[in-house]
mmCIF file of C-alpha atoms in Angstrom:
data_model
loop_
_atom_site.group_PDB
_atom_site.id
_atom_site.type_symbol
_atom_site.label_atom_id
_atom_site.label_comp_id
_atom_site.label_asym_id
_atom_site.label_seq_id
_atom_site.Cartn_x
_atom_site.Cartn_y
_atom_site.Cartn_z
ATOM 1 C CA MET A 1 112.798 113.986 86.766
ATOM 2 C CA ALA A 2 113.392 110.937 89.065
ATOM 3 C CA GLU A 3 113.016 107.532 87.684
ATOM 4 C CA THR A 4 109.909 105.341 88.817
ATOM 5 C CA ILE A 5 111.105 101.730 89.655
ATOM 6 C CA ASN A 6 108.517 99.116 89.340
ATOM 7 C CA LYS A 7 108.883 95.416 90.056
ATOM 8 C CA THR A 8 109.948 94.565 86.534
ATOM 9 C CA THR A 9 112.642 97.090 86.519
ATOM 10 C CA LEU A 10 113.774 96.191 89.987
ATOM 11 C CA ALA A 11 114.127 92.495 88.993
ATOM 12 C CA SER A 12 116.057 93.648 85.779
ATOM 13 C CA LYS A 13 118.511 95.552 87.787
ATOM 14 C CA ILE A 14 119.024 92.856 90.440
ATOM 15 C CA ALA A 15 119.432 90.218 87.529
ATOM 16 C CA ALA A 16 122.195 92.478 86.068
ATOM 17 C CA THR A 17 124.107 92.756 89.249
ATOM 18 C CA THR A 18 123.773 89.147 90.391
ATOM 19 C CA ASP A 19 124.148 87.185 87.247
ATOM 20 C CA LEU A 20 120.775 85.522 87.879
ATOM 21 C CA SER A 21 117.914 85.335 85.291
ATOM 22 C CA GLN A 22 115.198 87.997 85.431
ATOM 23 C CA ALA A 23 112.618 85.254 85.907
ATOM 24 C CA LYS A 24 114.498 83.873 89.084
ATOM 25 C CA VAL A 25 114.694 87.344 90.638
ATOM 26 C CA SER A 26 111.072 87.927 89.831
ATOM 27 C CA ALA A 27 110.271 84.634 91.509
ATOM 28 C CA VAL A 28 112.202 85.671 94.645
ATOM 29 C CA LEU A 29 110.580 89.137 94.757
ATOM 30 C CA ASP A 30 107.137 87.604 94.366
ATOM 31 C CA ALA A 31 107.977 85.274 97.306
ATOM 32 C CA LEU A 32 109.446 88.220 99.468
ATOM 33 C CA PHE A 33 106.229 90.246 98.910
ATOM 34 C CA ASP A 34 103.954 87.211 99.588
ATOM 35 C CA GLU A 35 105.799 86.574 102.949
ATOM 36 C CA VAL A 36 105.736 90.033 104.018
ATOM 37 C CA SER A 37 101.941 90.432 103.132
ATOM 38 C CA ALA A 38 101.209 87.181 105.046
ATOM 39 C CA ALA A 39 103.075 88.195 108.199
ATOM 40 C CA VAL A 40 101.494 91.769 108.181
ATOM 41 C CA LYS A 41 98.132 90.295 107.567
ATOM 42 C CA ALA A 42 98.701 87.954 110.534
ATOM 43 C CA GLY A 43 99.550 90.709 112.801
ATOM 44 C CA ASP A 44 103.500 90.308 112.848
ATOM 45 C CA LYS A 45 105.927 93.024 112.576
ATOM 46 C CA VAL A 46 108.268 92.670 109.597
ATOM 47 C CA SER A 47 111.545 94.245 110.059
ATOM 48 C CA ILE A 48 114.644 94.516 107.788
ATOM 49 C CA PRO A 49 117.075 96.229 109.930
ATOM 50 C CA GLY A 50 118.539 99.504 108.405
ATOM 51 C CA PHE A 51 115.713 99.591 105.674
ATOM 52 C CA PHE A 52 112.232 99.283 106.813
ATOM 53 C CA SER A 53 109.709 97.810 109.027
ATOM 54 C CA ALA A 54 106.236 97.095 108.356
ATOM 55 C CA GLU A 55 103.373 96.298 110.865
ATOM 56 C CA ARG A 56 99.421 96.147 111.033
ATOM 57 C CA THR A 57 97.747 98.693 113.008
ATOM 58 C CA GLU A 58 94.344 99.208 114.132
ATOM 59 C CA THR A 59 92.077 102.343 113.334
ATOM 60 C CA ALA A 60 89.052 103.118 115.708
ATOM 61 C CA ALA A 61 85.639 103.724 114.281
ATOM 62 C CA ARG A 62 85.253 107.464 113.625
ATOM 63 C CA THR A 63 83.009 110.088 112.097
ATOM 64 C CA GLY A 64 84.301 111.641 108.868
ATOM 65 C CA ARG A 65 82.686 114.076 106.516
ATOM 66 C CA ASN A 66 81.944 113.528 102.664
ATOM 67 C CA PRO A 67 83.905 116.381 100.930
ATOM 68 C CA GLN A 68 81.368 116.817 98.212
ATOM 69 C CA THR A 69 78.329 117.294 100.348
ATOM 70 C CA GLY A 70 79.616 118.108 103.785
ATOM 71 C CA GLU A 71 77.356 115.303 105.228
ATOM 72 C CA GLU A 72 78.786 113.357 108.192
ATOM 73 C CA ILE A 73 79.475 109.750 107.652
ATOM 74 C CA GLN A 74 80.397 107.006 109.860
ATOM 75 C CA ILE A 75 83.902 105.120 109.128
ATOM 76 C CA ALA A 76 84.100 101.671 110.448
ATOM 77 C CA ALA A 77 87.129 100.528 112.513
ATOM 78 C CA GLY A 78 89.783 98.638 110.523
ATOM 79 C CA HIS A 79 93.387 98.057 109.940
ATOM 80 C CA ARG A 80 96.092 99.687 108.308
ATOM 81 C CA VAL A 81 99.820 99.130 107.524
ATOM 82 C CA LYS A 82 102.390 101.327 109.020
ATOM 83 C CA LEU A 83 105.734 101.627 107.070
ATOM 84 C CA THR A 84 108.717 103.030 108.930
ATOM 85 C CA ALA A 85 111.958 103.786 107.069
ATOM 86 C CA GLY A 86 115.247 102.518 108.784
ATOM 87 C CA SER A 87 118.403 104.231 109.363
ATOM 88 C CA LYS A 88 120.158 103.128 106.252
ATOM 89 C CA LEU A 89 117.547 104.171 103.949
ATOM 90 C CA LYS A 90 117.083 107.439 105.610
ATOM 91 C CA ALA A 91 120.796 108.005 105.185
ATOM 92 C CA ALA A 92 120.821 106.954 101.612
ATOM 93 C CA VAL A 93 118.416 109.956 100.792
ATOM 94 C CA LYS A 94 120.463 112.633 102.491
#
């Protein structure tokens, strides 16, 4: 079964390969996640060539259906995040 890598595991692995402390790597990851989140929230597209791009998309209001009762419900317009894998990431999994 594949290993699940969370932020702590990722920081630990990066710290081991870069000779940085896990605390410093964790701080850098926190800053990265904060910057990506802020940029996407502001409507900017974040692109790390070869690995991924993230952008905010708009969804229109629509009619949905409650799966338990079958009753129609109105779903408000909103925003979603679209993540696209880059070529290097795609090639790594082949």
